[in-house]
């Protein structure tokens, strides 16, 4: 890690509103608890929790420029900030914060839409983001109970709940979100 914890916190706080900065700190604490409970890397869980929404408040044009320049998945061009801040945000975390750890960067990349194959760290950040103590939505108690049962149960509950929510809103669903749902909830056809 090139930055000290204090430097990292300053750099993150400069990018985020006060409420978003409080959120990432709660995700960090939740991720640390999950890492201890499930025997994952606590240090990585801490850093990944802190940086997962680093790019959340960047303008759309910046994400589009990076998608083109870095030749990322062309499906990304029709997505939105919800998808970009994680999938493309990982690039900004690496470039600007000097975090080159592949496990941390993948956890940032996967924190919103999950993935067909997820490491314990991926699952921890995906789930911690959903159940941190500041979250309140119908189903939150079930989401916390699922995460307490197992990381996989937490992932299954979350992707299922998110897809239902997106379908109800009739918004564009990113293809990889459906891949995650198929892999974790629907199983093989
Ligand atoms: P946050 O960054 O802490 O607010 O939480 P997330 O990174 O988990 O989610 C960001 C937003 O993306 C949420 O509003 C999700 O509902 C939304 N989202 C997740 N998957 C998709 C998708 O496939 N399509 C669209 N349009 N939005 C999605
Ligand atoms: Fe996010
Ligand atoms: Fe999430
Ligand atoms: Fe978040």
PDB file of N, CA, C and O in Angstrom, residues 55 58-61 63-64 67 75-90:
ATOM      1  N   UNK A  55     -15.084   6.100  -6.903  1.00  0.00           N
ATOM      2  CA  UNK A  55     -15.396   6.825  -8.156  1.00  0.00           C
ATOM      3  C   UNK A  55     -16.864   7.203  -8.289  1.00  0.00           C
ATOM      4  O   UNK A  55     -17.280   7.705  -9.342  1.00  0.00           O
ATOM      5  N   UNK A  58     -17.899  10.691  -9.843  1.00  0.00           N
ATOM      6  CA  UNK A  58     -17.273  11.188 -11.069  1.00  0.00           C
ATOM      7  C   UNK A  58     -18.321  11.417 -12.153  1.00  0.00           C
ATOM      8  O   UNK A  58     -19.314  10.688 -12.221  1.00  0.00           O
ATOM      9  N   UNK A  59     -18.077  12.386 -13.054  1.00  0.00           N
ATOM     10  CA  UNK A  59     -19.032  12.643 -14.136  1.00  0.00           C
ATOM     11  C   UNK A  59     -19.076  11.505 -15.162  1.00  0.00           C
ATOM     12  O   UNK A  59     -18.074  10.816 -15.387  1.00  0.00           O
ATOM     13  N   UNK A  60     -20.232  11.338 -15.780  1.00  0.00           N
ATOM     14  CA  UNK A  60     -20.428  10.285 -16.777  1.00  0.00           C
ATOM     15  C   UNK A  60     -19.381  10.330 -17.884  1.00  0.00           C
ATOM     16  O   UNK A  60     -18.897   9.289 -18.351  1.00  0.00           O
ATOM     17  N   UNK A  61     -19.046  11.559 -18.336  1.00  0.00           N
ATOM     18  CA  UNK A  61     -18.105  11.701 -19.450  1.00  0.00           C
ATOM     19  C   UNK A  61     -16.747  11.076 -19.146  1.00  0.00           C
ATOM     20  O   UNK A  61     -16.071  10.549 -20.030  1.00  0.00           O
ATOM     21  N   UNK A  63     -16.167   8.444 -17.187  1.00  0.00           N
ATOM     22  CA  UNK A  63     -16.280   6.989 -17.320  1.00  0.00           C
ATOM     23  C   UNK A  63     -16.285   6.582 -18.792  1.00  0.00           C
ATOM     24  O   UNK A  63     -15.611   5.629 -19.185  1.00  0.00           O
ATOM     25  N   UNK A  64     -17.039   7.329 -19.615  1.00  0.00           N
ATOM     26  CA  UNK A  64     -17.120   6.981 -21.043  1.00  0.00           C
ATOM     27  C   UNK A  64     -15.757   7.082 -21.715  1.00  0.00           C
ATOM     28  O   UNK A  64     -15.402   6.251 -22.556  1.00  0.00           O
ATOM     29  N   UNK A  67     -13.719   4.040 -20.673  1.00  0.00           N
ATOM     30  CA  UNK A  67     -14.206   2.816 -21.324  1.00  0.00           C
ATOM     31  C   UNK A  67     -13.644   2.730 -22.743  1.00  0.00           C
ATOM     32  O   UNK A  67     -13.184   1.670 -23.186  1.00  0.00           O
ATOM     33  N   UNK A  75     -20.406  -3.125 -23.939  1.00  0.00           N
ATOM     34  CA  UNK A  75     -21.713  -3.081 -23.262  1.00  0.00           C
ATOM     35  C   UNK A  75     -21.749  -1.965 -22.214  1.00  0.00           C
ATOM     36  O   UNK A  75     -22.807  -1.457 -21.859  1.00  0.00           O
ATOM     37  N   UNK A  76     -20.565  -1.616 -21.719  1.00  0.00           N
ATOM     38  CA  UNK A  76     -20.491  -0.601 -20.660  1.00  0.00           C
ATOM     39  C   UNK A  76     -20.943   0.782 -21.137  1.00  0.00           C
ATOM     40  O   UNK A  76     -21.420   1.580 -20.337  1.00  0.00           O
ATOM     41  N   UNK A  77     -20.801   1.050 -22.445  1.00  0.00           N
ATOM     42  CA  UNK A  77     -21.118   2.394 -22.919  1.00  0.00           C
ATOM     43  C   UNK A  77     -22.596   2.742 -22.739  1.00  0.00           C
ATOM     44  O   UNK A  77     -22.949   3.893 -22.581  1.00  0.00           O
ATOM     45  N   UNK A  78     -23.472   1.736 -22.736  1.00  0.00           N
ATOM     46  CA  UNK A  78     -24.902   2.001 -22.560  1.00  0.00           C
ATOM     47  C   UNK A  78     -25.339   1.842 -21.101  1.00  0.00           C
ATOM     48  O   UNK A  78     -26.520   1.934 -20.782  1.00  0.00           O
ATOM     49  N   UNK A  79     -24.375   1.605 -20.209  1.00  0.00           N
ATOM     50  CA  UNK A  79     -24.713   1.482 -18.784  1.00  0.00           C
ATOM     51  C   UNK A  79     -24.749   2.870 -18.146  1.00  0.00           C
ATOM     52  O   UNK A  79     -24.798   3.889 -18.838  1.00  0.00           O
ATOM     53  N   UNK A  80     -24.741   2.914 -16.820  1.00  0.00           N
ATOM     54  CA  UNK A  80     -24.817   4.196 -16.122  1.00  0.00           C
ATOM     55  C   UNK A  80     -23.901   4.190 -14.896  1.00  0.00           C
ATOM     56  O   UNK A  80     -23.220   3.203 -14.636  1.00  0.00           O
ATOM     57  N   UNK A  81     -23.955   5.291 -14.149  1.00  0.00           N
ATOM     58  CA  UNK A  81     -23.073   5.419 -12.979  1.00  0.00           C
ATOM     59  C   UNK A  81     -23.159   4.220 -12.031  1.00  0.00           C
ATOM     60  O   UNK A  81     -22.135   3.824 -11.440  1.00  0.00           O
ATOM     61  N   UNK A  82     -24.368   3.655 -11.880  1.00  0.00           N
ATOM     62  CA  UNK A  82     -24.546   2.508 -10.984  1.00  0.00           C
ATOM     63  C   UNK A  82     -23.558   1.398 -11.302  1.00  0.00           C
ATOM     64  O   UNK A  82     -22.998   0.763 -10.402  1.00  0.00           O
ATOM     65  N   UNK A  83     -23.347   1.161 -12.602  1.00  0.00           N
ATOM     66  CA  UNK A  83     -22.427   0.116 -13.060  1.00  0.00           C
ATOM     67  C   UNK A  83     -20.990   0.652 -13.141  1.00  0.00           C
ATOM     68  O   UNK A  83     -20.037   0.008 -12.700  1.00  0.00           O
ATOM     69  N   UNK A  84     -20.851   1.844 -13.699  1.00  0.00           N
ATOM     70  CA  UNK A  84     -19.519   2.387 -13.963  1.00  0.00           C
ATOM     71  C   UNK A  84     -18.661   2.583 -12.714  1.00  0.00           C
ATOM     72  O   UNK A  84     -17.464   2.342 -12.736  1.00  0.00           O
ATOM     73  N   UNK A  85     -19.288   3.060 -11.625  1.00  0.00           N
ATOM     74  CA  UNK A  85     -18.451   3.454 -10.478  1.00  0.00           C
ATOM     75  C   UNK A  85     -17.682   2.270  -9.894  1.00  0.00           C
ATOM     76  O   UNK A  85     -16.653   2.474  -9.263  1.00  0.00           O
ATOM     77  N   UNK A  86     -18.156   1.048 -10.126  1.00  0.00           N
ATOM     78  CA  UNK A  86     -17.414  -0.122  -9.660  1.00  0.00           C
ATOM     79  C   UNK A  86     -16.532  -0.691 -10.767  1.00  0.00           C
ATOM     80  O   UNK A  86     -15.305  -0.773 -10.633  1.00  0.00           O
ATOM     81  N   UNK A  87     -17.173  -1.046 -11.891  1.00  0.00           N
ATOM     82  CA  UNK A  87     -16.466  -1.735 -12.976  1.00  0.00           C
ATOM     83  C   UNK A  87     -15.342  -0.859 -13.554  1.00  0.00           C
ATOM     84  O   UNK A  87     -14.237  -1.335 -13.813  1.00  0.00           O
ATOM     85  N   UNK A  88     -15.640   0.435 -13.745  1.00  0.00           N
ATOM     86  CA  UNK A  88     -14.643   1.348 -14.279  1.00  0.00           C
ATOM     87  C   UNK A  88     -13.900   2.047 -13.127  1.00  0.00           C
ATOM     88  O   UNK A  88     -12.734   2.403 -13.248  1.00  0.00           O
ATOM     89  N   UNK A  89     -14.588   2.186 -12.006  1.00  0.00           N
ATOM     90  CA  UNK A  89     -13.986   2.846 -10.835  1.00  0.00           C
ATOM     91  C   UNK A  89     -12.714   2.152 -10.364  1.00  0.00           C
ATOM     92  O   UNK A  89     -11.792   2.806  -9.866  1.00  0.00           O
ATOM     93  N   UNK A  90     -12.649   0.837 -10.535  1.00  0.00           N
ATOM     94  CA  UNK A  90     -11.456   0.094 -10.110  1.00  0.00           C
ATOM     95  C   UNK A  90     -10.213   0.629 -10.825  1.00  0.00           C
ATOM     96  O   UNK A  90      -9.121   0.672 -10.243  1.00  0.00           O
TER      97      UNK A  90
END
